[in-house]
Short mmCIF file of C-alpha atoms in Angstrom, two decimals:
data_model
loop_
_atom_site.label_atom_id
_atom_site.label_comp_id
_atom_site.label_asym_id
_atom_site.label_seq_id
_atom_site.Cartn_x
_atom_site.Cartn_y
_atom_site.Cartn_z
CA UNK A 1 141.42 97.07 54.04
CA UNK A 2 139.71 94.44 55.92
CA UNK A 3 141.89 91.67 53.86
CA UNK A 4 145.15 93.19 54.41
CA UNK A 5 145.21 93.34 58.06
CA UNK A 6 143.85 89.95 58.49
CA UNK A 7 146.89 89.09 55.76
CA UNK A 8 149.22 90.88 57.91
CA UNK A 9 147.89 89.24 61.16
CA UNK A 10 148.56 85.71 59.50
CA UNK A 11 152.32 86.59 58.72
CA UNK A 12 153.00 88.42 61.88
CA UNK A 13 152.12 85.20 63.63
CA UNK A 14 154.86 83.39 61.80
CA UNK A 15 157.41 86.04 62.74
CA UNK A 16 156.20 85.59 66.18
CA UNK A 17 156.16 88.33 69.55
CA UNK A 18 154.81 91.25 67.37
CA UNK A 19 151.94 89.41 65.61
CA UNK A 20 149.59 90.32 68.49
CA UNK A 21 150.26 94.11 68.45
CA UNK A 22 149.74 94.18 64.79
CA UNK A 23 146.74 92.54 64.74
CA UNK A 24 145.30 94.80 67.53
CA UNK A 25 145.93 97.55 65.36
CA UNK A 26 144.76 96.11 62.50
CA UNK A 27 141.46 95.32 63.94
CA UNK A 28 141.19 98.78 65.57
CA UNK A 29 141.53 99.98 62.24
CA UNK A 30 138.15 98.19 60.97
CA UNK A 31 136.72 99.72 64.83
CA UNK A 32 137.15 102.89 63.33
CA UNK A 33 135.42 102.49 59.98
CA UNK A 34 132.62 100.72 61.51
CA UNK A 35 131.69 103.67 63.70
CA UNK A 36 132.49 106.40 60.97
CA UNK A 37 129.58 104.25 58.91
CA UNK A 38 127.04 104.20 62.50
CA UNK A 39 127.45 107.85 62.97
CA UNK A 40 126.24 108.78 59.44
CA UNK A 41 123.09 106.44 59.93
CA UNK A 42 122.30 107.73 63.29
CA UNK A 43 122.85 111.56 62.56
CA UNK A 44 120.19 110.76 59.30
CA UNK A 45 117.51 108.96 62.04
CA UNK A 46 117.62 111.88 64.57
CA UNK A 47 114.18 113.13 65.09
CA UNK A 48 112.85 116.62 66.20
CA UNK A 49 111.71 115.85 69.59
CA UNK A 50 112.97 113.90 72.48
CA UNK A 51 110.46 111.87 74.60
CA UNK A 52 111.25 110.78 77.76
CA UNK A 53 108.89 108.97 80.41
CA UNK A 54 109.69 108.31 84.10
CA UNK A 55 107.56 106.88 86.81
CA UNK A 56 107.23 107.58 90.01
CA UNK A 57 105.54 107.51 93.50
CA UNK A 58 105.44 109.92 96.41
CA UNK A 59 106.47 109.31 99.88
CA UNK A 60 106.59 111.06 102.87
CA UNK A 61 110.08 112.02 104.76
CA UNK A 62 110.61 112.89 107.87
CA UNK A 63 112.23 116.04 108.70
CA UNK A 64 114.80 117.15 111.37
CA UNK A 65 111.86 119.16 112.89
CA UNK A 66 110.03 116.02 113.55
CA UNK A 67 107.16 117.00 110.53
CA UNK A 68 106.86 115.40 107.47
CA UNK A 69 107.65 116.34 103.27
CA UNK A 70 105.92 114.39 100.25
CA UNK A 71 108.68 113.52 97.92
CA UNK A 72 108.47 112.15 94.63
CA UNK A 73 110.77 109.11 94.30
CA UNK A 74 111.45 106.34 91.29
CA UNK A 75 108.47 104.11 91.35
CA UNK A 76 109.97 100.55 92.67
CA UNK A 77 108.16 100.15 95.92
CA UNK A 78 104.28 99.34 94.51
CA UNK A 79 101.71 97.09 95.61
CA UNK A 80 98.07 96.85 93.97
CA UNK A 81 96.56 100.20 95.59
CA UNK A 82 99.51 102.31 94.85
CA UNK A 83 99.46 105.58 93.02
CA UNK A 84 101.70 106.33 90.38
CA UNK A 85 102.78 109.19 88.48
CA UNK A 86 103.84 109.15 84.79
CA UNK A 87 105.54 112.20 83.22
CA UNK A 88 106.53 112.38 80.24
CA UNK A 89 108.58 115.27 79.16
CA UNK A 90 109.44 116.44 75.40
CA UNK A 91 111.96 118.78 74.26
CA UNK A 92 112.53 120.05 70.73
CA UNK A 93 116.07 119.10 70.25
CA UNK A 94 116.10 119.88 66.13
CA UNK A 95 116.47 123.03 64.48
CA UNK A 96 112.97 123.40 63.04
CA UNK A 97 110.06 124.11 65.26
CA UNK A 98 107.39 121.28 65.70
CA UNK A 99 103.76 121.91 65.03
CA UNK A 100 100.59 119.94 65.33
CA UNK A 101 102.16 118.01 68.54
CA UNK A 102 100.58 114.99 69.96
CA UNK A 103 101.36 113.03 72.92
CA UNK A 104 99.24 109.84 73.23
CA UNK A 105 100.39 107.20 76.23
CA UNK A 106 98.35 104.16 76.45
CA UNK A 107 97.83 103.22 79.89
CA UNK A 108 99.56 99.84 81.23
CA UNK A 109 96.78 97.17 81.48
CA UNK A 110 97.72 97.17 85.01
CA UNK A 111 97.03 100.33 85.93
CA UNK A 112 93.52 102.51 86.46
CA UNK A 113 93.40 106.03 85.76
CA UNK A 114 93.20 108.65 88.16
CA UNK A 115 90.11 110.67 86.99
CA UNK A 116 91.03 114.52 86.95
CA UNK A 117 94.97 113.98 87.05
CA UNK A 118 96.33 114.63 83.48
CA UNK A 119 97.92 117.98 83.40
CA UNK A 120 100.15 119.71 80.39
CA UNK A 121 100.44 123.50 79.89
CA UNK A 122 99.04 124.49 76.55
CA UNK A 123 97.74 120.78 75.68
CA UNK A 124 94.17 119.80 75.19
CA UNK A 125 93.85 116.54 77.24
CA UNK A 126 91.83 113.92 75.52
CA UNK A 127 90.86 109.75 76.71
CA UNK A 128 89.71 106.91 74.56
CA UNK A 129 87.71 104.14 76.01
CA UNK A 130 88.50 102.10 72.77
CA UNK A 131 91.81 101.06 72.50
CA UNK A 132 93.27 104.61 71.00
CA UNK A 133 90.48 104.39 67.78
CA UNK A 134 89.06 107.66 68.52
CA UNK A 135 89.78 110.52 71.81
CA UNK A 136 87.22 112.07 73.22
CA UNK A 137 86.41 114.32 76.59
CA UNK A 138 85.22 112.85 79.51
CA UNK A 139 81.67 114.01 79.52
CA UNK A 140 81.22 112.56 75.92
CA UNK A 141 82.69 109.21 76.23
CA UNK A 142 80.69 106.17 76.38
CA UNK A 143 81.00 102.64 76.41
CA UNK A 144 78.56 99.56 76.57
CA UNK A 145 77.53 97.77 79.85
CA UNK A 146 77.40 93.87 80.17
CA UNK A 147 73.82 94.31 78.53
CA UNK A 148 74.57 95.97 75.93
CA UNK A 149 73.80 99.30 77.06
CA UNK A 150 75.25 102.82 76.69
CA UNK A 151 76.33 104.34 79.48
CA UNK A 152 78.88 107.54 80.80
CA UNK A 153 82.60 106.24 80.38
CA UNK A 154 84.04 106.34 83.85
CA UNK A 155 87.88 106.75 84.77
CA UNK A 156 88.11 102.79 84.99
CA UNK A 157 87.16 103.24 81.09
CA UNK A 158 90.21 105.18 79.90
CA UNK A 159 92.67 103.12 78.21
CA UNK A 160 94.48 105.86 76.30
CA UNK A 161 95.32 109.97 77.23
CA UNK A 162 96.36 112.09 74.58
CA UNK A 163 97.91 116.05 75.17
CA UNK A 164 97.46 117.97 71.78
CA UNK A 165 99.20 120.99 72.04
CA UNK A 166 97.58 124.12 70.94
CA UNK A 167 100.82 125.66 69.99
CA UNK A 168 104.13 125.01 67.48
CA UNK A 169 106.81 123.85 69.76
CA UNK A 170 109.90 125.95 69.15
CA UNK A 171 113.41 124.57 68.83
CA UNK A 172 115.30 124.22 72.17
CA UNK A 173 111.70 124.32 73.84
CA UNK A 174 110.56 121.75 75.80
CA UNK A 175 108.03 121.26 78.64
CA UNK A 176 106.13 118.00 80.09
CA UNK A 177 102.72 116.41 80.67
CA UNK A 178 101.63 113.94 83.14
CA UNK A 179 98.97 112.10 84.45
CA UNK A 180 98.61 109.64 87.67
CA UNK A 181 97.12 105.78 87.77
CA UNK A 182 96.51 103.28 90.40
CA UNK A 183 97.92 99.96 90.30
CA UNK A 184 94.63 97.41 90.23
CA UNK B 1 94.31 99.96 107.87
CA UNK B 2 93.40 96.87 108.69
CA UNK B 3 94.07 95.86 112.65
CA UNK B 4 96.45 93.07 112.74
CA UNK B 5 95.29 91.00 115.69
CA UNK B 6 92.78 89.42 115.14
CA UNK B 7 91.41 87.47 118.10
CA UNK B 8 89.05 84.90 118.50
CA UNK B 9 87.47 84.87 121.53
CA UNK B 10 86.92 81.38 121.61
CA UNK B 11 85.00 80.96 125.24
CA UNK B 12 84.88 77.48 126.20
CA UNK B 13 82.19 78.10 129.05
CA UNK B 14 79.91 76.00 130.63
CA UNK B 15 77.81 78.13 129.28
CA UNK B 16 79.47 79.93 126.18
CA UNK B 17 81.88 81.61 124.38
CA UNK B 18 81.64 84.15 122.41
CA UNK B 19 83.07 85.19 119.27
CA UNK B 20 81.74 88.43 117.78
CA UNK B 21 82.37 88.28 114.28
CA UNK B 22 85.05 91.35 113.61
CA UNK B 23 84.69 91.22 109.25
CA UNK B 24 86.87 93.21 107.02
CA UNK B 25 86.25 93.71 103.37
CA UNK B 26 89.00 92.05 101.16
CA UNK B 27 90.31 94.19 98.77
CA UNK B 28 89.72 93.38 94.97
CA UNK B 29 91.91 91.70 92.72
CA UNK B 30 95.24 92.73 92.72
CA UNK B 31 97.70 92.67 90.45
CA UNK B 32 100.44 90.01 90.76
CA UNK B 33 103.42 89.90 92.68
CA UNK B 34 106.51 89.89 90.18
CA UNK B 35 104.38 91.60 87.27
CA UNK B 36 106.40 94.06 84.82
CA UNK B 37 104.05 97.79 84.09
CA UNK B 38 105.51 99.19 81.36
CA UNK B 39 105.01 102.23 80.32
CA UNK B 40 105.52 103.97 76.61
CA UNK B 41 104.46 107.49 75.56
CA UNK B 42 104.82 108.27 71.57
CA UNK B 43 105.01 111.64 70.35
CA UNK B 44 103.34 112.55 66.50
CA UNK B 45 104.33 116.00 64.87
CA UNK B 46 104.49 117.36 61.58
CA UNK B 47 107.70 119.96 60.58
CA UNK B 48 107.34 122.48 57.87
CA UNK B 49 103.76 120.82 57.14
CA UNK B 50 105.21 117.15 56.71
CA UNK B 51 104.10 114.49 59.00
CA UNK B 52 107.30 113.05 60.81
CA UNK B 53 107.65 109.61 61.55
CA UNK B 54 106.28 109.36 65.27
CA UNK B 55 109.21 108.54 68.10
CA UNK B 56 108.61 106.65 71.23
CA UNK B 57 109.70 107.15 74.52
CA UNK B 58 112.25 106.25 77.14
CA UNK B 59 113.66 106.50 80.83
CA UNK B 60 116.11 108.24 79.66
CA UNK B 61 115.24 110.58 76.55
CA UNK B 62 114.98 108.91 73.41
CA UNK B 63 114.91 110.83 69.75
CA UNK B 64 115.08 108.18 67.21
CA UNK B 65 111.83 107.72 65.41
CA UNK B 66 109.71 104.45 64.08
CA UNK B 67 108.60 101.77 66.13
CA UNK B 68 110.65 99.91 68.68
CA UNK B 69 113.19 102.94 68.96
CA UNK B 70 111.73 103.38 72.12
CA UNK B 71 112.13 101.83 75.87
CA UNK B 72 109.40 100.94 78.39
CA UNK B 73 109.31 102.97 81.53
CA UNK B 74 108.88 99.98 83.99
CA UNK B 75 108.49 98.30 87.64
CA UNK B 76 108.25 95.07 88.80
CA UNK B 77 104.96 94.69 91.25
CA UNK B 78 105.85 94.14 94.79
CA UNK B 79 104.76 91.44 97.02
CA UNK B 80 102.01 92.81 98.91
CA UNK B 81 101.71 91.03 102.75
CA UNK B 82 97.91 91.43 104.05
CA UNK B 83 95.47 89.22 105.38
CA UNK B 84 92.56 89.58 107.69
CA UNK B 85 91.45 86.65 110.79
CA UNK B 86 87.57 86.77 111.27
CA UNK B 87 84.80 85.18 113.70
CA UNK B 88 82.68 82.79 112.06
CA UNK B 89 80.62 81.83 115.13
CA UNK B 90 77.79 84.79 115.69
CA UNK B 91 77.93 84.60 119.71
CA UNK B 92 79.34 82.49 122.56
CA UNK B 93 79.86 78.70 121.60
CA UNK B 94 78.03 76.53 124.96
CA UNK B 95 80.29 73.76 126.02
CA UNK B 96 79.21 71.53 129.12
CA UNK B 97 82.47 70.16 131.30
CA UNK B 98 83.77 67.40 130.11
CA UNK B 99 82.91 68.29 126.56
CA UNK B 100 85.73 67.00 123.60
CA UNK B 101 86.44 68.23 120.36
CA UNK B 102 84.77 71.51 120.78
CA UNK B 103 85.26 73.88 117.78
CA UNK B 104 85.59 77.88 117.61
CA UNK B 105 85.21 78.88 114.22
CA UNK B 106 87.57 81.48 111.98
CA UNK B 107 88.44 82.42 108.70
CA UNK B 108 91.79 83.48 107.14
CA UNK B 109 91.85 85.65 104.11
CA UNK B 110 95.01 86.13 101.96
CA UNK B 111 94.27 90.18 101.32
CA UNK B 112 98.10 90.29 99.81
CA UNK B 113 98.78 90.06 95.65
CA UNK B 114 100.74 86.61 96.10
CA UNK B 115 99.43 82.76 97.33
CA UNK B 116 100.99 82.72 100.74
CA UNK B 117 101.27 80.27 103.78
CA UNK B 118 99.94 81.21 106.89
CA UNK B 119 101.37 79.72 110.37
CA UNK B 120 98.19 79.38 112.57
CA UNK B 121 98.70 79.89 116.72
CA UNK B 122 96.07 79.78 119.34
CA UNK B 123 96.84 82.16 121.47
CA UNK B 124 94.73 82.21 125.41
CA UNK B 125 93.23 85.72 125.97
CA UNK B 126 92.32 87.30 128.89
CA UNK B 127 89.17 89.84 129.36
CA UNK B 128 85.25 90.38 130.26
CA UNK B 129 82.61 89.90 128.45
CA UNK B 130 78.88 90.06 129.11
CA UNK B 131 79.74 90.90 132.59
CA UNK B 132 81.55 87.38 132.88
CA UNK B 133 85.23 86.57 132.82
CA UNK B 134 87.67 84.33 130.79
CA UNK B 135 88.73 82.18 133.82
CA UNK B 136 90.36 78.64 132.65
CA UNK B 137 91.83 77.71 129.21
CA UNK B 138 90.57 74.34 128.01
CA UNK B 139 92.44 71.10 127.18
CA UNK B 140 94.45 70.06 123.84
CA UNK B 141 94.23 73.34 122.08
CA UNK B 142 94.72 72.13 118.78
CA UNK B 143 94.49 73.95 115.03
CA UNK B 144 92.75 72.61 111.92
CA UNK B 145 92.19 73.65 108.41
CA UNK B 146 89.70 72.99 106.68
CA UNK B 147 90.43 70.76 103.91
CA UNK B 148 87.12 70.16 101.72
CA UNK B 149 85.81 74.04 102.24
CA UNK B 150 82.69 73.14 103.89
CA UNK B 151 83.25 75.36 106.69
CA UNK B 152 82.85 72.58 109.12
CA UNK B 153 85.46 70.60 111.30
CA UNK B 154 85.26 67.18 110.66
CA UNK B 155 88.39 65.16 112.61
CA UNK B 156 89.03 62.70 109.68
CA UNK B 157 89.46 65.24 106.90
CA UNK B 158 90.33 68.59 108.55
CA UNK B 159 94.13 67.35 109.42
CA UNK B 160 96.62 70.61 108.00
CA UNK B 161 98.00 72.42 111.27
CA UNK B 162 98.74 75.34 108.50
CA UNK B 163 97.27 76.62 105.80
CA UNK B 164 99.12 75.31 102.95
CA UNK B 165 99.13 77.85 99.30
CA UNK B 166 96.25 80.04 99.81
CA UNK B 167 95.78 82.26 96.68
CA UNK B 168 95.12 85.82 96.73
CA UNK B 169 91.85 87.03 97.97
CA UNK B 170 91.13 83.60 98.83
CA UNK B 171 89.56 82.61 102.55
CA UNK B 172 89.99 79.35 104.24
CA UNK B 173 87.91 78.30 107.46
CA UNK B 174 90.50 77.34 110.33
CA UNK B 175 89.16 75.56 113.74
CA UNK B 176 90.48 75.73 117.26
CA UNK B 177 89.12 72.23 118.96
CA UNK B 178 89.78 71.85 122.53
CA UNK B 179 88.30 69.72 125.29
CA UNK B 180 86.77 70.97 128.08
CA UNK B 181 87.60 69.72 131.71
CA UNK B 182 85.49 68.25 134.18
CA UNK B 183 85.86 70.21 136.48
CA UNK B 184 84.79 74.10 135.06
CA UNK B 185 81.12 75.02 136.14
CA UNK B 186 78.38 77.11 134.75
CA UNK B 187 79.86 80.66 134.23
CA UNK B 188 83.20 79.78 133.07
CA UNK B 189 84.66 81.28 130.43
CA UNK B 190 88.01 80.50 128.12
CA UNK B 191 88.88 82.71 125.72
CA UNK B 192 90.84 82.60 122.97
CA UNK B 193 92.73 84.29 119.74
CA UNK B 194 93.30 82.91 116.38
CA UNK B 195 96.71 84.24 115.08
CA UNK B 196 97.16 84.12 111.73
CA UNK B 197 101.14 84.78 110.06
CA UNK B 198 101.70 84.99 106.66
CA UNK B 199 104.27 82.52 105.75
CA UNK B 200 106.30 82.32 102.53
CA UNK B 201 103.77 80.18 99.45
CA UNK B 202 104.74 78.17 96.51
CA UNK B 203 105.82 74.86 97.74
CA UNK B 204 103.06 72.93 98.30
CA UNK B 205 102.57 70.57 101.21
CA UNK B 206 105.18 72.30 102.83
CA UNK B 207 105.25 74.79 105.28
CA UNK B 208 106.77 78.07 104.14
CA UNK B 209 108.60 80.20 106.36
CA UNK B 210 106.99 83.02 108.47
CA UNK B 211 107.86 86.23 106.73
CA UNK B 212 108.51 88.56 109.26
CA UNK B 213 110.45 91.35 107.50
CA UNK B 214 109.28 94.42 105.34
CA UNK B 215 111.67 95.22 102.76
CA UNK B 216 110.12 98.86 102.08
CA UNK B 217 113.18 100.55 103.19
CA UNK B 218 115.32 98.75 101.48
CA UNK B 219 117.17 100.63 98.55
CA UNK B 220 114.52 100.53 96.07
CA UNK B 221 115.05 98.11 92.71
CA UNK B 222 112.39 98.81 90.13
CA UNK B 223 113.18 95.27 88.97
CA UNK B 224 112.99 93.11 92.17
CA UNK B 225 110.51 92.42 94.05
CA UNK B 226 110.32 93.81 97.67
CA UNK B 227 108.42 92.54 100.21
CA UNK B 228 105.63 95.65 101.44
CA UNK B 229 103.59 95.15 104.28
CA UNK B 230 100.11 96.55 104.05
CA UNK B 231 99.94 98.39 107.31
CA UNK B 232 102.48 98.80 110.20
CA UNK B 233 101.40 95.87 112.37
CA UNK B 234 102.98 93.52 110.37
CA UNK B 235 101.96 89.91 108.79
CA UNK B 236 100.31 88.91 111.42
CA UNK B 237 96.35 89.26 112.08
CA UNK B 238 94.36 89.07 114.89
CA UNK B 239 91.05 91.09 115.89
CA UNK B 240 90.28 91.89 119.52
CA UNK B 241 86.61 90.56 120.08
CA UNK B 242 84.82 90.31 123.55
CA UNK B 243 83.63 86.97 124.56
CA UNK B 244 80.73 85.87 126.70
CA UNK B 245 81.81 83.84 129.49
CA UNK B 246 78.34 83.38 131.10
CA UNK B 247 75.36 84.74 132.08
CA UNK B 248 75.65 87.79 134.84
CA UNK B 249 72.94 85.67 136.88
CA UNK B 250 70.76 83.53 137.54
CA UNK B 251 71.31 79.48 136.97
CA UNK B 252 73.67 78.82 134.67
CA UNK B 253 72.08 77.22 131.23
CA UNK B 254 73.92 74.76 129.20
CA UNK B 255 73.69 73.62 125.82
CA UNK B 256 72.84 69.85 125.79
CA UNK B 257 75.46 67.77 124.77
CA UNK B 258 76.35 69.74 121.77
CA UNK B 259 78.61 68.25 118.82
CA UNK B 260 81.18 70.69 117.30
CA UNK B 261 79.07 70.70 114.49
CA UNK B 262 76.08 71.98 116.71
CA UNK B 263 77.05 75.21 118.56
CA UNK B 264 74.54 77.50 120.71
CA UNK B 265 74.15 80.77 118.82
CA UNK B 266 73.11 82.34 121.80
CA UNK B 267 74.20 81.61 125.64
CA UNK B 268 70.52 81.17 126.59
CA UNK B 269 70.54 78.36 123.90
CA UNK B 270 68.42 78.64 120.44
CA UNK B 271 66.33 76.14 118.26
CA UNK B 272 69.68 74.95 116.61
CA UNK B 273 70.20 73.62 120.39
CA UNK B 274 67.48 72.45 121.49
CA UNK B 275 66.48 73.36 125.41
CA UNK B 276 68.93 74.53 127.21
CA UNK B 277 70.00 72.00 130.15
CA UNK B 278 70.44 73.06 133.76
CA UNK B 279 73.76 72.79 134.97
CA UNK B 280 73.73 71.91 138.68
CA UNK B 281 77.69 71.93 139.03
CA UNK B 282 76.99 75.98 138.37
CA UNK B 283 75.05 76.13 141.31
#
């Protein structure tokens, strides 16, 4: 199909003013194809469950009556000392339901977690002070000092939370978990 | 919050000036200005008892699995304007009329996230201290920097009227050197703040503009970077500290002959000055 249209393009030129409107159509033609071919691969790709992260930060607005609300905005205004808070929220978008769910977020290497912050409804909330190897709960995590030495895992520790829900996750369900971290 | 002003009393007295030393902490290290945090959740699940191929995440919803489908939930690190002035000199420096070259003490500490210039202004305060009061301002105010980070003024060496790229959590000493006149007596005090304004960094040996403008309500751009002031006084620093301007009675001592390298600790003089001197003109 390809061939023909560029054949047709070639002699349309010779016959000159409607060489350019067949050779639009000819190339719109191949358009068409080409996405025909990217839908198929795309609808075979589709996973169960959409992830989707935001960050943000919260400031505080002033009202007509002169008081003050804490809003949560995008998070583009931060300086080293700022808070941030990640959500990420899932949804189920396939027609199967979801079981043994696991959401694991690494934290950025610029950012300190917020001890006590990580919330999700029906998740079990996990940290790993080892680079995601292994998830444990804050009162069992350890690491090594600069001597060598065992000691409690502290917030600054965390370089990994993980939310493993205790429950399938139907189709059409979603929900969110989220956690807060300070930029260093 | 950090106070902006930071003043340096800088008494030029025939018998001292005081600078209280007014210290804030420096924060820790902080992330650059202009640094990218990204962000990326992944998701693991099994359907009908078969493991599915994790999918990552994205602003905006993403549902295609394997590696790399996903897109980093970022911002770009704002430029973070904060700096604190201190007092180096413990108490009131003793001058004796007619005195050159004599040397009040500060430091300037870039608290911000970014290497920064800082214009430098000596500003004459007014006030009571030690039951004395600032009374004249001394002769040839000038600024210096201190070039070799020894702390100490030395006229050859310590030439820069501004400090020139100072890195992040980085502190510089900065002199004011004056001259005292002839004609002050025993009891007189000068004093005087050390302003400190964070200009813009990253041409060095040249003197970056003041930065005098806070782009935090500006629409935001996760991708630029803004311009946030630290607290609401601004960029520049100063702290507020009382100066002795002589002693409430009594003759009025002066520390012999001291070089700017030499100060009296103390208005009644210490070891470092030897004996205090008697200052007739106070009489």
């Amino acid at each position: 199909m390809k061939r023909n249209a560029w054949t047709e393009e070639i002699r349309f030129t010779k016959e000159g003013g409607h060489a350019m409107v067949r050779f639009s159509i000819a190339l719109a033609l191949a358009g068409l194809a080409l996405l025909a071919v990217t839908g198929i691969a795309r609808a075979a790709e589709e996973g169960s469950i959409e992830l989707k992260a935001v960050a943000e930060v919260e400031v505080e607005v002033l009202r007509e009556d002169g008081g003050t609300d804490v809003e949560r905005v995008k998070a583009s205004t931060v300086v080293p000392g700022d808070e941030v808070i990640y959500t990420i929220y899932y949804t189920n978008v396939g027609d199967k339901t979801a079981d043994k769910v696991v959401v694991t977020n690494p934290l950025p290497g610029e950012m300190v977690y917020v001890d006590g912050s990580a919330t999700g409804d029906g998740a079990a909330v996990t940290f790993s002070v080892d680079g995601g190897k292994t998830y444990g709960i804050p009162g069992d995590l350890t690491v090594l000092d600069a001597d060598g030495n065992e000691r409690p895992a502290t917030a600054d520790d965390y370089t990994h939370i993980r939310w493993t829900f205790q429950t399938p996750v139907s189709s059409g369900e979603g929900g969110y978990v989220d956690f807060r971290a300070r930029l260093a | 919050m950090k106070t902006r002003w930071t003043p340096t009393a800088v008494v030029f007295a025939v018998v001292a000036v005081l600078l209280l030393g007014m210290t804030q902490a420096a924060l820790a290290d902080g992330t650059d200005a202009g640094t990218d945090v990204d962000n990326l959740a992944t998701v693991d699940y099994e359907v009908g008892g078969v493991g599915q191929t994790p999918i990552e995440s994205s602003p905006t919803g993403n549902s295609t699995p394997g590696v790399g489908n996903g897109t980093v939930t970022t911002f770009v690190v704002d430029q973070k304007i904060d700096l604190t002035v201190a007092t180096v000199d413990g108490a009131a420096v003793q001058v004796t009329p007619g005195d050159n070259d004599q040397v009040l003490t500060y430091t300037v500490t870039n608290d911000g996230n970014e290497v920064q210039d800082f214009s430098l202004t000596a500003a004459a305060a007014s006030g009571t201290w030690g039951g004395a009061t600032d009374n004249f301002d001394p002769d040839n105010v000038e600024i210096y920097v201190d070039a070799n980070s020894n702390g100490t003024y030395e006229p050859l060496t310590d030439t820069g009227t501004y400090i020139d790229e100072l890195a992040k959590d980085a502190t510089i000493s900065v002199f004011i050197v004056s001259d005292i006149p002839l004609t002050r007596v025993g009891g007189d005090g000068a004093l005087y703040d050390l302003v400190a304004q964070v200009a813009e960094g990253g041409s060095a040996a040249s003197q970056g503009a003041d930065i005098l403008s806070d782009d935090s309500g500006i629409a935001d751009d996760p991708a630029t970077v803004q311009i946030v002031f630290a607290d609401a006084a601004g960029t520049a620093d100063a702290v507020s500290l009382p100066g002795r301007l002589g002693r409430p009675h009594g003759h009025q001592d002066v520390c012999g002959r001291q070089r700017p390298d030499q100060r009296c600790r103390e208005p009644e003089g210490d070891p470092g000055c030897g004996h205090p001197l008697h200052d007739h003109r106070g009489e």
